[in-house]
Structures are given as C-alpha cells and as structure tokens.
JSON list of C-alpha atoms and ligand atoms in Angstrom, two decimals:
[
{"chain": "A", "resi": 680, "resn": "UNK", "atom": "CA", "xyz": [-6.10, 5.01, -17.40]},
{"chain": "A", "resi": 681, "resn": "UNK", "atom": "CA", "xyz": [-6.65, 1.21, -16.56]},
{"chain": "A", "resi": 682, "resn": "UNK", "atom": "CA", "xyz": [-5.74, -0.12, -13.36]},
{"chain": "A", "resi": 683, "resn": "UNK", "atom": "CA", "xyz": [-4.26, -3.89, -13.42]},
{"chain": "A", "resi": 684, "resn": "UNK", "atom": "CA", "xyz": [-2.42, -5.87, -10.96]},
{"chain": "A", "resi": 685, "resn": "UNK", "atom": "CA", "xyz": [-0.04, -8.58, -11.84]},
{"chain": "A", "resi": 686, "resn": "UNK", "atom": "CA", "xyz": [0.88, -11.03, -8.91]},
{"chain": "A", "resi": 687, "resn": "UNK", "atom": "CA", "xyz": [4.26, -11.90, -8.25]},
{"chain": "A", "resi": 688, "resn": "UNK", "atom": "CA", "xyz": [5.66, -14.05, -5.61]},
{"chain": "A", "resi": 689, "resn": "UNK", "atom": "CA", "xyz": [3.82, -15.36, -2.68]},
{"chain": "A", "resi": 690, "resn": "UNK", "atom": "CA", "xyz": [1.58, -12.33, -2.29]},
{"chain": "A", "resi": 691, "resn": "UNK", "atom": "CA", "xyz": [2.90, -9.36, -3.92]},
{"chain": "A", "resi": 692, "resn": "UNK", "atom": "CA", "xyz": [1.16, -7.15, -6.51]},
{"chain": "A", "resi": 693, "resn": "UNK", "atom": "CA", "xyz": [2.83, -5.33, -9.21]},
{"chain": "A", "resi": 694, "resn": "UNK", "atom": "CA", "xyz": [0.52, -2.44, -10.08]},
{"chain": "A", "resi": 695, "resn": "UNK", "atom": "CA", "xyz": [0.33, -1.38, -13.76]},
{"chain": "A", "resi": 696, "resn": "UNK", "atom": "CA", "xyz": [-1.31, 2.05, -15.19]},
{"chain": "A", "resi": 697, "resn": "UNK", "atom": "CA", "xyz": [-2.24, 1.80, -18.95]},
{"chain": "A", "resi": 698, "resn": "UNK", "atom": "CA", "xyz": [-3.35, 4.67, -20.80]},
{"chain": "A", "resi": 699, "resn": "UNK", "atom": "CA", "xyz": [-5.55, 4.55, -24.16]},
{"chain": "A", "resi": 700, "resn": "UNK", "atom": "CA", "xyz": [-2.73, 4.39, -26.31]},
{"chain": "A", "resi": 701, "resn": "UNK", "atom": "CA", "xyz": [-1.25, 1.32, -24.15]},
{"chain": "A", "resi": 702, "resn": "UNK", "atom": "CA", "xyz": [1.74, 3.54, -22.84]},
{"chain": "A", "resi": 703, "resn": "UNK", "atom": "CA", "xyz": [1.95, 2.32, -19.27]},
{"chain": "A", "resi": 704, "resn": "UNK", "atom": "CA", "xyz": [3.26, 2.84, -15.85]},
{"chain": "A", "resi": 705, "resn": "UNK", "atom": "CA", "xyz": [4.54, -0.10, -13.80]},
{"chain": "A", "resi": 706, "resn": "UNK", "atom": "CA", "xyz": [4.75, 0.27, -9.82]},
{"chain": "A", "resi": 707, "resn": "UNK", "atom": "CA", "xyz": [7.26, -1.55, -7.58]},
{"chain": "A", "resi": 708, "resn": "UNK", "atom": "CA", "xyz": [8.24, -4.34, -10.38]},
{"chain": "A", "resi": 709, "resn": "UNK", "atom": "CA", "xyz": [9.87, -6.82, -7.74]},
{"chain": "A", "resi": 710, "resn": "UNK", "atom": "CA", "xyz": [10.21, -9.58, -10.42]},
{"chain": "A", "resi": 711, "resn": "UNK", "atom": "CA", "xyz": [10.48, -8.55, -14.22]},
{"chain": "A", "resi": 712, "resn": "UNK", "atom": "CA", "xyz": [9.45, -11.84, -15.59]},
{"chain": "A", "resi": 713, "resn": "UNK", "atom": "CA", "xyz": [5.43, -11.71, -15.16]},
{"chain": "A", "resi": 714, "resn": "UNK", "atom": "CA", "xyz": [5.58, -7.83, -16.34]},
{"chain": "A", "resi": 715, "resn": "UNK", "atom": "CA", "xyz": [7.47, -8.74, -19.52]},
{"chain": "A", "resi": 716, "resn": "UNK", "atom": "CA", "xyz": [4.93, -11.42, -20.03]},
{"chain": "A", "resi": 717, "resn": "UNK", "atom": "CA", "xyz": [1.78, -9.17, -19.47]},
{"chain": "A", "resi": 718, "resn": "UNK", "atom": "CA", "xyz": [3.48, -6.32, -21.71]},
{"chain": "A", "resi": 719, "resn": "UNK", "atom": "CA", "xyz": [4.12, -9.25, -24.43]},
{"chain": "A", "resi": 720, "resn": "UNK", "atom": "CA", "xyz": [0.63, -10.24, -24.16]},
{"chain": "A", "resi": 721, "resn": "UNK", "atom": "CA", "xyz": [-0.99, -6.74, -24.26]},
{"chain": "A", "resi": 722, "resn": "UNK", "atom": "CA", "xyz": [1.23, -4.74, -26.46]},
{"chain": "A", "resi": 723, "resn": "UNK", "atom": "CA", "xyz": [1.77, -2.42, -23.72]},
{"chain": "A", "resi": 724, "resn": "UNK", "atom": "CA", "xyz": [4.33, 0.40, -24.10]},
{"chain": "A", "resi": 725, "resn": "UNK", "atom": "CA", "xyz": [6.16, 0.76, -20.38]},
{"chain": "A", "resi": 726, "resn": "UNK", "atom": "CA", "xyz": [6.96, 4.38, -20.11]},
{"chain": "A", "resi": 727, "resn": "UNK", "atom": "CA", "xyz": [8.01, 4.88, -16.45]},
{"chain": "A", "resi": 728, "resn": "UNK", "atom": "CA", "xyz": [8.44, 2.94, -13.39]},
{"chain": "A", "resi": 729, "resn": "UNK", "atom": "CA", "xyz": [7.67, 4.04, -9.92]},
{"chain": "A", "resi": 730, "resn": "UNK", "atom": "CA", "xyz": [9.50, 2.44, -6.61]},
{"chain": "A", "resi": 731, "resn": "UNK", "atom": "CA", "xyz": [8.08, 3.24, -3.06]},
{"chain": "A", "resi": 732, "resn": "UNK", "atom": "CA", "xyz": [11.28, 1.77, -1.20]},
{"chain": "A", "resi": 733, "resn": "UNK", "atom": "CA", "xyz": [14.50, -0.20, -1.47]},
{"chain": "A", "resi": 734, "resn": "UNK", "atom": "CA", "xyz": [13.19, -3.85, -0.57]},
{"chain": "A", "resi": 735, "resn": "UNK", "atom": "CA", "xyz": [13.91, -6.55, -3.07]},
{"chain": "A", "resi": 736, "resn": "UNK", "atom": "CA", "xyz": [10.10, -7.96, -3.73]},
{"chain": "A", "resi": 737, "resn": "UNK", "atom": "CA", "xyz": [9.64, -3.98, -4.84]},
{"chain": "A", "resi": 738, "resn": "UNK", "atom": "CA", "xyz": [12.74, -3.20, -7.07]},
{"chain": "A", "resi": 739, "resn": "UNK", "atom": "CA", "xyz": [14.20, -6.47, -8.10]},
{"chain": "A", "resi": 740, "resn": "UNK", "atom": "CA", "xyz": [12.88, -6.42, -11.75]},
{"chain": "A", "resi": 741, "resn": "UNK", "atom": "CA", "xyz": [14.13, -3.29, -12.57]},
{"chain": "A", "resi": 742, "resn": "UNK", "atom": "CA", "xyz": [17.24, -4.01, -14.25]},
{"chain": "A", "resi": 743, "resn": "UNK", "atom": "CA", "xyz": [15.75, -6.54, -16.47]},
{"chain": "A", "resi": 744, "resn": "UNK", "atom": "CA", "xyz": [13.25, -4.06, -17.41]},
{"chain": "A", "resi": 745, "resn": "UNK", "atom": "CA", "xyz": [15.62, -1.40, -18.14]},
{"chain": "A", "resi": 746, "resn": "UNK", "atom": "CA", "xyz": [17.61, -3.60, -20.34]},
{"chain": "A", "resi": 747, "resn": "UNK", "atom": "CA", "xyz": [14.85, -4.69, -22.41]},
{"chain": "A", "resi": 748, "resn": "UNK", "atom": "CA", "xyz": [13.22, -0.61, -22.31]},
{"chain": "A", "resi": 749, "resn": "UNK", "atom": "CA", "xyz": [16.49, 1.54, -21.98]},
{"chain": "A", "resi": 750, "resn": "UNK", "atom": "CA", "xyz": [14.11, 4.70, -22.43]},
{"chain": "A", "resi": 751, "resn": "UNK", "atom": "CA", "xyz": [12.37, 3.88, -19.14]},
{"chain": "A", "resi": 752, "resn": "UNK", "atom": "CA", "xyz": [12.52, 6.69, -16.46]},
{"chain": "A", "resi": 753, "resn": "UNK", "atom": "CA", "xyz": [12.26, 5.03, -12.99]},
{"chain": "A", "resi": 754, "resn": "UNK", "atom": "CA", "xyz": [11.39, 7.35, -10.10]},
{"chain": "A", "resi": 755, "resn": "UNK", "atom": "CA", "xyz": [12.41, 6.49, -6.65]},
{"chain": "A", "resi": 756, "resn": "UNK", "atom": "CA", "xyz": [13.13, 7.69, -3.28]},
{"chain": "A", "resi": 757, "resn": "UNK", "atom": "CA", "xyz": [16.93, 8.36, -2.40]},
{"chain": "A", "resi": 758, "resn": "UNK", "atom": "CA", "xyz": [16.99, 4.62, -0.77]},
{"chain": "A", "resi": 759, "resn": "UNK", "atom": "CA", "xyz": [16.38, 3.37, -4.14]},
{"chain": "A", "resi": 760, "resn": "UNK", "atom": "CA", "xyz": [19.14, 5.24, -5.88]},
{"chain": "A", "resi": 761, "resn": "UNK", "atom": "CA", "xyz": [21.45, 1.70, -6.28]},
{"chain": "A", "resi": 762, "resn": "UNK", "atom": "CA", "xyz": [18.47, 0.02, -7.52]},
{"chain": "A", "resi": 763, "resn": "UNK", "atom": "CA", "xyz": [17.91, 1.36, -10.79]},
{"chain": "A", "resi": 764, "resn": "UNK", "atom": "CA", "xyz": [16.53, 4.58, -9.94]},
{"chain": "A", "resi": 765, "resn": "UNK", "atom": "CA", "xyz": [17.18, 7.06, -12.59]},
{"chain": "A", "resi": 766, "resn": "UNK", "atom": "CA", "xyz": [15.17, 9.82, -11.10]},
{"chain": "A", "resi": 767, "resn": "UNK", "atom": "CA", "xyz": [15.06, 10.46, -7.50]},
{"chain": "A", "resi": 768, "resn": "UNK", "atom": "CA", "xyz": [12.33, 12.15, -6.10]},
{"chain": "A", "resi": 769, "resn": "UNK", "atom": "CA", "xyz": [11.12, 13.56, -2.85]},
{"chain": "A", "resi": 770, "resn": "UNK", "atom": "CA", "xyz": [8.21, 14.54, -0.48]},
{"chain": "A", "resi": 771, "resn": "UNK", "atom": "CA", "xyz": [6.54, 17.41, -2.32]},
{"chain": "A", "resi": 772, "resn": "UNK", "atom": "CA", "xyz": [7.32, 16.68, -5.63]},
{"chain": "A", "resi": 773, "resn": "UNK", "atom": "CA", "xyz": [5.00, 17.02, -8.64]},
{"chain": "A", "resi": 774, "resn": "UNK", "atom": "CA", "xyz": [5.71, 14.85, -11.42]},
{"chain": "A", "resi": 775, "resn": "UNK", "atom": "CA", "xyz": [3.99, 14.44, -14.90]},
{"chain": "A", "resi": 776, "resn": "UNK", "atom": "CA", "xyz": [4.05, 11.05, -16.57]},
{"chain": "A", "resi": 777, "resn": "UNK", "atom": "CA", "xyz": [1.79, 10.04, -19.58]},
{"chain": "A", "resi": 778, "resn": "UNK", "atom": "CA", "xyz": [0.12, 13.24, -19.09]},
{"chain": "A", "resi": 779, "resn": "UNK", "atom": "CA", "xyz": [-0.91, 12.84, -15.52]},
{"chain": "A", "resi": 780, "resn": "UNK", "atom": "CA", "xyz": [0.06, 14.58, -12.37]},
{"chain": "A", "resi": 781, "resn": "UNK", "atom": "CA", "xyz": [1.46, 12.30, -9.72]},
{"chain": "A", "resi": 782, "resn": "UNK", "atom": "CA", "xyz": [2.15, 13.82, -6.15]},
{"chain": "A", "resi": 783, "resn": "UNK", "atom": "CA", "xyz": [5.40, 12.30, -4.28]},
{"chain": "A", "resi": 784, "resn": "UNK", "atom": "CA", "xyz": [4.84, 12.02, -0.19]},
{"chain": "A", "resi": 785, "resn": "UNK", "atom": "CA", "xyz": [6.93, 10.81, 2.53]},
{"chain": "A", "resi": 786, "resn": "UNK", "atom": "CA", "xyz": [5.42, 7.78, 4.23]},
{"chain": "A", "resi": 787, "resn": "UNK", "atom": "CA", "xyz": [8.04, 6.49, 6.53]},
{"chain": "A", "resi": 788, "resn": "UNK", "atom": "CA", "xyz": [8.04, 3.88, 8.28]},
{"chain": "A", "resi": 789, "resn": "UNK", "atom": "CA", "xyz": [8.26, 0.37, 6.96]},
{"chain": "A", "resi": 790, "resn": "UNK", "atom": "CA", "xyz": [11.52, 2.08, 5.33]},
{"chain": "A", "resi": 791, "resn": "UNK", "atom": "CA", "xyz": [13.05, 5.36, 6.41]},
{"chain": "A", "resi": 792, "resn": "UNK", "atom": "CA", "xyz": [12.78, 6.59, 3.03]},
{"chain": "A", "resi": 793, "resn": "UNK", "atom": "CA", "xyz": [9.44, 5.10, 1.81]},
{"chain": "A", "resi": 794, "resn": "UNK", "atom": "CA", "xyz": [7.41, 7.32, -0.51]},
{"chain": "A", "resi": 795, "resn": "UNK", "atom": "CA", "xyz": [4.02, 7.07, -1.87]},
{"chain": "A", "resi": 796, "resn": "UNK", "atom": "CA", "xyz": [2.76, 8.28, -5.48]},
{"chain": "A", "resi": 797, "resn": "UNK", "atom": "CA", "xyz": [-0.79, 9.70, -5.78]},
{"chain": "A", "resi": 798, "resn": "UNK", "atom": "CA", "xyz": [-2.64, 10.63, -8.84]},
{"chain": "A", "resi": 799, "resn": "UNK", "atom": "CA", "xyz": [-6.08, 10.74, -7.98]},
{"chain": "A", "resi": 800, "resn": "UNK", "atom": "CA", "xyz": [-7.84, 8.67, -7.71]},
{"chain": "A", "resi": 801, "resn": "UNK", "atom": "CA", "xyz": [-4.67, 6.13, -7.39]},
{"chain": "A", "resi": 802, "resn": "UNK", "atom": "CA", "xyz": [-2.61, 6.06, -4.60]},
{"chain": "A", "resi": 803, "resn": "UNK", "atom": "CA", "xyz": [0.61, 3.56, -4.75]},
{"chain": "A", "resi": 804, "resn": "UNK", "atom": "CA", "xyz": [1.39, 3.36, -1.22]},
{"chain": "A", "resi": 805, "resn": "UNK", "atom": "CA", "xyz": [4.02, 0.00, -1.04]},
{"chain": "A", "resi": 806, "resn": "UNK", "atom": "CA", "xyz": [4.27, -1.31, 2.07]},
{"chain": "A", "resi": 807, "resn": "UNK", "atom": "CA", "xyz": [2.71, 1.67, 4.26]},
{"chain": "A", "resi": 808, "resn": "UNK", "atom": "CA", "xyz": [-1.03, 0.63, 4.52]},
{"chain": "A", "resi": 809, "resn": "UNK", "atom": "CA", "xyz": [-2.44, -2.96, 3.52]},
{"chain": "A", "resi": 810, "resn": "UNK", "atom": "CA", "xyz": [-6.27, -3.32, 3.33]},
{"chain": "A", "resi": 811, "resn": "UNK", "atom": "CA", "xyz": [-7.05, -3.84, 7.20]},
{"chain": "A", "resi": 812, "resn": "UNK", "atom": "CA", "xyz": [-3.57, -3.30, 8.64]},
{"chain": "A", "resi": 813, "resn": "UNK", "atom": "CA", "xyz": [-0.09, -1.61, 8.20]},
{"chain": "A", "resi": 814, "resn": "UNK", "atom": "CA", "xyz": [3.34, -2.59, 7.31]},
{"chain": "A", "resi": 815, "resn": "UNK", "atom": "CA", "xyz": [5.98, -3.75, 9.45]},
{"chain": "A", "resi": 816, "resn": "UNK", "atom": "CA", "xyz": [8.43, -1.12, 11.25]},
{"chain": "A", "resi": 817, "resn": "UNK", "atom": "CA", "xyz": [11.73, -2.39, 9.77]},
{"chain": "A", "resi": 818, "resn": "UNK", "atom": "CA", "xyz": [13.52, 1.01, 9.99]},
{"chain": "A", "resi": 819, "resn": "UNK", "atom": "CA", "xyz": [10.66, 3.33, 11.45]},
{"chain": "A", "resi": 820, "resn": "UNK", "atom": "CA", "xyz": [9.19, 4.35, 14.43]},
{"chain": "A", "resi": 821, "resn": "UNK", "atom": "CA", "xyz": [5.53, 3.93, 15.35]},
{"chain": "A", "resi": 822, "resn": "UNK", "atom": "CA", "xyz": [4.92, 7.52, 15.36]},
{"chain": "A", "resi": 823, "resn": "UNK", "atom": "CA", "xyz": [6.38, 7.87, 12.10]},
{"chain": "A", "resi": 824, "resn": "UNK", "atom": "CA", "xyz": [4.19, 5.38, 10.57]},
{"chain": "A", "resi": 825, "resn": "UNK", "atom": "CA", "xyz": [1.28, 6.91, 12.32]},
{"chain": "A", "resi": 826, "resn": "UNK", "atom": "CA", "xyz": [1.96, 10.20, 10.56]},
{"chain": "A", "resi": 827, "resn": "UNK", "atom": "CA", "xyz": [2.16, 8.19, 7.66]},
{"chain": "A", "resi": 828, "resn": "UNK", "atom": "CA", "xyz": [-1.13, 7.03, 8.03]},
{"chain": "A", "resi": 829, "resn": "UNK", "atom": "CA", "xyz": [-2.63, 10.42, 8.99]},
{"chain": "A", "resi": 830, "resn": "UNK", "atom": "CA", "xyz": [-1.30, 11.81, 5.59]},
{"chain": "A", "resi": 831, "resn": "UNK", "atom": "CA", "xyz": [-2.96, 8.99, 3.44]},
{"chain": "A", "resi": 832, "resn": "UNK", "atom": "CA", "xyz": [-6.08, 9.55, 5.46]},
{"chain": "A", "resi": 833, "resn": "UNK", "atom": "CA", "xyz": [-6.23, 13.18, 4.69]},
{"chain": "A", "resi": 834, "resn": "UNK", "atom": "CA", "xyz": [-6.87, 12.07, 0.95]},
{"chain": "A", "resi": 835, "resn": "UNK", "atom": "CA", "xyz": [-10.09, 12.32, -0.73]},
{"chain": "A", "resi": 836, "resn": "UNK", "atom": "CA", "xyz": [-12.41, 9.67, 0.42]},
{"chain": "A", "resi": 837, "resn": "UNK", "atom": "CA", "xyz": [-12.83, 7.81, -2.98]},
{"chain": "A", "resi": 838, "resn": "UNK", "atom": "CA", "xyz": [-9.13, 7.26, -3.23]},
{"chain": "A", "resi": 839, "resn": "UNK", "atom": "CA", "xyz": [-8.33, 3.88, -4.43]},
{"chain": "A", "resi": 840, "resn": "UNK", "atom": "CA", "xyz": [-5.57, 2.48, -2.41]},
{"chain": "A", "resi": 841, "resn": "UNK", "atom": "CA", "xyz": [-3.37, 0.22, -4.37]},
{"chain": "A", "resi": 842, "resn": "UNK", "atom": "CA", "xyz": [-1.19, -1.91, -1.57]},
{"chain": "A", "resi": 843, "resn": "UNK", "atom": "CA", "xyz": [1.68, -4.11, -2.80]},
{"chain": "A", "resi": 844, "resn": "UNK", "atom": "CA", "xyz": [0.69, -7.15, -0.89]},
{"chain": "A", "resi": 845, "resn": "UNK", "atom": "CA", "xyz": [-2.18, -9.44, -0.45]},
{"chain": "A", "resi": 846, "resn": "UNK", "atom": "CA", "xyz": [-2.59, -9.41, 3.22]},
{"chain": "A", "resi": 847, "resn": "UNK", "atom": "CA", "xyz": [-6.24, -8.50, 3.58]},
{"chain": "A", "resi": 848, "resn": "UNK", "atom": "CA", "xyz": [-7.61, -12.02, 5.41]},
{"chain": "A", "resi": 849, "resn": "UNK", "atom": "CA", "xyz": [-4.56, -12.21, 7.87]},
{"chain": "A", "resi": 850, "resn": "UNK", "atom": "CA", "xyz": [-5.27, -8.39, 8.84]},
{"chain": "A", "resi": 851, "resn": "UNK", "atom": "CA", "xyz": [-8.90, -9.12, 9.40]},
{"chain": "A", "resi": 852, "resn": "UNK", "atom": "CA", "xyz": [-8.25, -11.72, 11.63]},
{"chain": "A", "resi": 853, "resn": "UNK", "atom": "CA", "xyz": [-6.29, -9.61, 13.60]},
{"chain": "A", "resi": 854, "resn": "UNK", "atom": "CA", "xyz": [-8.92, -6.84, 13.58]},
{"chain": "A", "resi": 855, "resn": "UNK", "atom": "CA", "xyz": [-11.47, -9.51, 14.80]},
{"chain": "A", "resi": 856, "resn": "UNK", "atom": "CA", "xyz": [-9.21, -10.46, 17.56]},
{"chain": "A", "resi": 857, "resn": "UNK", "atom": "CA", "xyz": [-9.42, -7.13, 18.82]},
{"chain": "A", "resi": 858, "resn": "UNK", "atom": "CA", "xyz": [-12.79, -5.96, 18.32]},
{"chain": "A", "resi": 859, "resn": "UNK", "atom": "CA", "xyz": [-14.84, -9.29, 17.71]},
{"chain": "A", "resi": 860, "resn": "UNK", "atom": "CA", "xyz": [-18.28, -7.65, 17.88]},
{"chain": "A", "resi": 861, "resn": "UNK", "atom": "CA", "xyz": [-17.49, -4.87, 15.50]},
{"chain": "A", "resi": 862, "resn": "UNK", "atom": "CA", "xyz": [-20.10, -5.01, 12.46]},
{"chain": "A", "resi": 863, "resn": "UNK", "atom": "CA", "xyz": [-18.03, -3.31, 9.95]},
{"chain": "A", "resi": 864, "resn": "UNK", "atom": "CA", "xyz": [-15.09, -5.88, 10.70]},
{"chain": "A", "resi": 865, "resn": "UNK", "atom": "CA", "xyz": [-17.19, -8.94, 10.83]},
{"chain": "A", "resi": 866, "resn": "UNK", "atom": "CA", "xyz": [-18.74, -7.90, 7.51]},
{"chain": "A", "resi": 867, "resn": "UNK", "atom": "CA", "xyz": [-15.62, -7.10, 5.50]},
{"chain": "A", "resi": 868, "resn": "UNK", "atom": "CA", "xyz": [-13.96, -10.22, 7.16]},
{"chain": "A", "resi": 869, "resn": "UNK", "atom": "CA", "xyz": [-16.48, -12.69, 5.60]},
{"chain": "A", "resi": 870, "resn": "UNK", "atom": "CA", "xyz": [-16.57, -10.88, 2.06]},
{"chain": "A", "resi": 871, "resn": "UNK", "atom": "CA", "xyz": [-12.35, -11.08, 2.32]},
{"chain": "A", "resi": 872, "resn": "UNK", "atom": "CA", "xyz": [-12.67, -14.70, 3.13]},
{"chain": "A", "resi": 873, "resn": "UNK", "atom": "CA", "xyz": [-15.13, -15.61, 0.72]},
{"chain": "A", "resi": 874, "resn": "UNK", "atom": "CA", "xyz": [-12.93, -13.73, -2.35]},
{"chain": "A", "resi": 875, "resn": "UNK", "atom": "CA", "xyz": [-9.72, -15.46, -0.97]},
{"chain": "A", "resi": 876, "resn": "UNK", "atom": "CA", "xyz": [-11.63, -18.82, -1.20]},
{"chain": "A", "resi": 877, "resn": "UNK", "atom": "CA", "xyz": [-11.85, -18.16, -4.90]},
{"chain": "A", "resi": 878, "resn": "UNK", "atom": "CA", "xyz": [-8.23, -16.96, -4.65]},
{"chain": "A", "resi": 879, "resn": "UNK", "atom": "CA", "xyz": [-9.59, -13.27, -5.79]},
{"chain": "A", "resi": 880, "resn": "UNK", "atom": "CA", "xyz": [-7.83, -10.28, -5.30]},
{"chain": "A", "resi": 881, "resn": "UNK", "atom": "CA", "xyz": [-8.90, -8.32, -2.49]},
{"chain": "A", "resi": 882, "resn": "UNK", "atom": "CA", "xyz": [-7.42, -4.97, -3.84]},
{"chain": "A", "resi": 883, "resn": "UNK", "atom": "CA", "xyz": [-7.54, -1.83, -4.40]},
{"chain": "A", "resi": 884, "resn": "UNK", "atom": "CA", "xyz": [-9.89, -0.84, -1.86]},
{"chain": "A", "resi": 885, "resn": "UNK", "atom": "CA", "xyz": [-11.54, 2.50, -1.39]},
{"chain": "A", "resi": 886, "resn": "UNK", "atom": "CA", "xyz": [-10.31, 4.83, 1.53]},
{"chain": "A", "resi": 887, "resn": "UNK", "atom": "CA", "xyz": [-13.49, 5.45, 2.76]},
{"chain": "A", "resi": 888, "resn": "UNK", "atom": "CA", "xyz": [-14.10, 1.78, 3.29]},
{"chain": "A", "resi": 889, "resn": "UNK", "atom": "CA", "xyz": [-10.69, 1.43, 5.08]},
{"chain": "A", "resi": 890, "resn": "UNK", "atom": "CA", "xyz": [-11.45, 4.07, 7.19]},
{"chain": "A", "resi": 891, "resn": "UNK", "atom": "CA", "xyz": [-14.20, 1.74, 8.72]},
{"chain": "A", "resi": 892, "resn": "UNK", "atom": "CA", "xyz": [-12.12, -1.63, 8.89]},
{"chain": "A", "resi": 893, "resn": "UNK", "atom": "CA", "xyz": [-8.75, -0.86, 9.15]},
{"chain": "A", "resi": 894, "resn": "UNK", "atom": "CA", "xyz": [-8.05, -0.13, 13.05]},
{"chain": "A", "resi": 895, "resn": "UNK", "atom": "CA", "xyz": [-4.69, 1.45, 12.35]},
{"chain": "A", "resi": 896, "resn": "UNK", "atom": "CA", "xyz": [-6.81, 4.43, 11.14]},
{"chain": "A", "resi": 897, "resn": "UNK", "atom": "CA", "xyz": [-9.24, 4.20, 13.83]},
{"chain": "A", "resi": 898, "resn": "UNK", "atom": "CA", "xyz": [-7.04, 5.20, 16.79]},
{"chain": "A", "resi": 899, "resn": "UNK", "atom": "CA", "xyz": [-9.71, 7.72, 18.11]},
{"chain": "A", "resi": 900, "resn": "UNK", "atom": "CA", "xyz": [-12.56, 5.42, 17.60]},
{"chain": "A", "resi": 901, "resn": "UNK", "atom": "CA", "xyz": [-14.23, 4.75, 21.49]},
{"chain": "A", "resi": 902, "resn": "UNK", "atom": "CA", "xyz": [-14.51, 1.04, 20.96]},
{"chain": "A", "resi": 903, "resn": "UNK", "atom": "CA", "xyz": [-10.63, 0.61, 20.43]},
{"chain": "A", "resi": 904, "resn": "UNK", "atom": "CA", "xyz": [-9.81, 2.87, 23.17]},
{"chain": "A", "resi": 905, "resn": "UNK", "atom": "CA", "xyz": [-12.40, 0.89, 25.48]},
{"chain": "A", "resi": 906, "resn": "UNK", "atom": "CA", "xyz": [-10.82, -2.16, 24.31]},
{"chain": "A", "resi": 907, "resn": "UNK", "atom": "CA", "xyz": [-6.87, -0.78, 24.75]},
{"chain": "A", "resi": 908, "resn": "UNK", "atom": "CA", "xyz": [-8.12, 0.62, 28.27]},
{"chain": "A", "resi": 909, "resn": "UNK", "atom": "CA", "xyz": [-8.97, -2.94, 29.59]},
{"chain": "A", "resi": 910, "resn": "UNK", "atom": "CA", "xyz": [-4.99, -3.43, 29.48]},
{"chain": "A", "resi": 911, "resn": "UNK", "atom": "CA", "xyz": [-3.63, -0.15, 29.84]},
{"chain": "A", "resi": 912, "resn": "UNK", "atom": "CA", "xyz": [-4.09, 3.58, 29.64]},
{"chain": "A", "resi": 913, "resn": "UNK", "atom": "CA", "xyz": [-3.21, 5.20, 26.47]},
{"chain": "A", "resi": 914, "resn": "UNK", "atom": "CA", "xyz": [-3.58, 8.69, 25.86]},
{"chain": "A", "resi": 915, "resn": "UNK", "atom": "CA", "xyz": [-2.26, 9.96, 22.44]},
{"chain": "A", "resi": 916, "resn": "UNK", "atom": "CA", "xyz": [-3.65, 8.35, 19.26]},
{"chain": "A", "resi": 917, "resn": "UNK", "atom": "CA", "xyz": [0.17, 7.38, 18.21]},
{"chain": "A", "resi": 918, "resn": "UNK", "atom": "CA", "xyz": [0.38, 5.50, 21.43]},
{"chain": "A", "resi": 919, "resn": "UNK", "atom": "CA", "xyz": [-2.69, 3.40, 20.70]},
{"chain": "A", "resi": 920, "resn": "UNK", "atom": "CA", "xyz": [-1.13, 2.88, 17.16]},
{"chain": "A", "resi": 921, "resn": "UNK", "atom": "CA", "xyz": [1.75, 1.55, 18.42]},
{"chain": "A", "resi": 922, "resn": "UNK", "atom": "CA", "xyz": [0.04, -0.66, 20.61]},
{"chain": "A", "resi": 923, "resn": "UNK", "atom": "CA", "xyz": [-1.94, -2.02, 17.79]},
{"chain": "A", "resi": 924, "resn": "UNK", "atom": "CA", "xyz": [1.24, -2.22, 15.78]},
{"chain": "A", "resi": 925, "resn": "UNK", "atom": "CA", "xyz": [3.02, -4.52, 18.51]},
{"chain": "A", "resi": 926, "resn": "UNK", "atom": "CA", "xyz": [-0.07, -6.58, 18.89]},
{"chain": "A", "resi": 927, "resn": "UNK", "atom": "CA", "xyz": [-0.14, -7.38, 15.31]},
{"chain": "A", "resi": 928, "resn": "UNK", "atom": "CA", "xyz": [3.84, -8.28, 15.56]},
{"chain": "A", "resi": 929, "resn": "UNK", "atom": "CA", "xyz": [2.85, -10.99, 18.24]},
{"chain": "A", "resi": 930, "resn": "UNK", "atom": "CA", "xyz": [-0.32, -12.08, 16.66]},
{"chain": "B", "resi": 1571, "resn": "LIG", "atom": "ZN1", "xyz": [8.77, -3.77, 1.68]}
]
C-alpha cells in the first residue's frame, strides 16, 4: 500500500492508504473537499474510513464522503457514533480492510474514547502522539496519556507514526527549551526547521527516531530527570510525563 497525506485546514493531515488496485482507506477526514479532489485526480476508490476520535477536524468530512460513496464502512470508537461511524470498534479488535489486518487499541488522553489503528508499519494515532510532542489533554488525565504512549512505544521500532497535525517545529522548540544541549534534539530541530522553511511535511516519523527526540517518550532519561530535579523531585515516570505536559501547556 502507498501512504499519502492530504493537508487540510491550518495544520491537519488526512492520511490515505492506497492499494495497487487504487482502492483506498481514508483516515480522519475532517474536511471532505480536499479528499474528494484527491480521489477525483487519482482515480481512487474509497472503501473505508478510520476515525480516531470525535473532534470536528477529524470527522467533519464523513457525511459528505458517505453521501458520495454510500458503500463506505466507517470504523470509529463509541464517541464517534453520532459522527457517521457505521461500525463501532474497541480496544483489542482486529479488523480486515482491503486484505490488511488492523489492530485497534485504546489511546485515551486527548479524548476519553480515543483509539489508534495499527497495521505494520502504519500507525494512525490521531491526536495522541505528535512528532516531538503529545496531544492536549482535553478529556483524559496525564496518567492515561502516559499509558497510551507506553502502548505506542511497545510497537516495532520501524513503525511509521502517522500523526494528524504538523506540530513538529513547535514541539522541537519546546524540547530545546527543556534540554538545550541534547544533540539528538538539536539535530532534529535543525532538520525540521529546514523542512518547514520549504513548507515540506515532517511526517510520518519512524518510532525509532521518535524515541530519541520526543521527551514524552524519554520520561526515564537521566538528562530529563536531572532537569526536572532542578525544580522538583518526581519519582514516577508518569509524574514526569505530567510535568512535561503542563510545561508545554504554558510554553
Ligand atoms: Zn483532536
């Protein structure tokens, strides 16, 4: 399958997986217009939609896509049931789409019913993980989000993390403010900065690299622990995760 990103709104990406026969799967179509345009231009045949959570910038395009393609199967968590989902899925389910197995796992934190879809090497994690950062906690707790990050971190290192927003540069500015001398963070910040100057996409990212530069995945890192200990003393990794999230909220 080919992975394609369609930019939408200010900084959303709508991901599309396209098979050799041009049948495709659309992930979190917040807006129908750019998806319909890409379908038209490329001759794709949409078969399924995957929804990670109920926010409008992820589900807003579903009614128009279903009107145009009535056979579409829309997979989503319970919280998307009134957003056009035709098949509610939950943690632990395996679904077969276009001959590929997708695992569904719960990744609460950003919303309480947020789910992610994984079919190696593709992970569609919505607003849970961003490159260099993590989603805002609108409905869940820092501990829930920490656990969601642990589940993502347990995936194979070659997993391609398909995040739903282009937030990488802002996240790396934040990471540099916490660990200004970290070589991996410095290198990635410069690389991302160059890409963004040219208005290029920084996603998807490989989990192996994300483990080096995403502080929310480095809550057991000695440099981060030392940094936090200058201010306060936190024993548990989930407490350090919460400390980072609240720092980012104020950044
Ligand atoms: Zn959201």
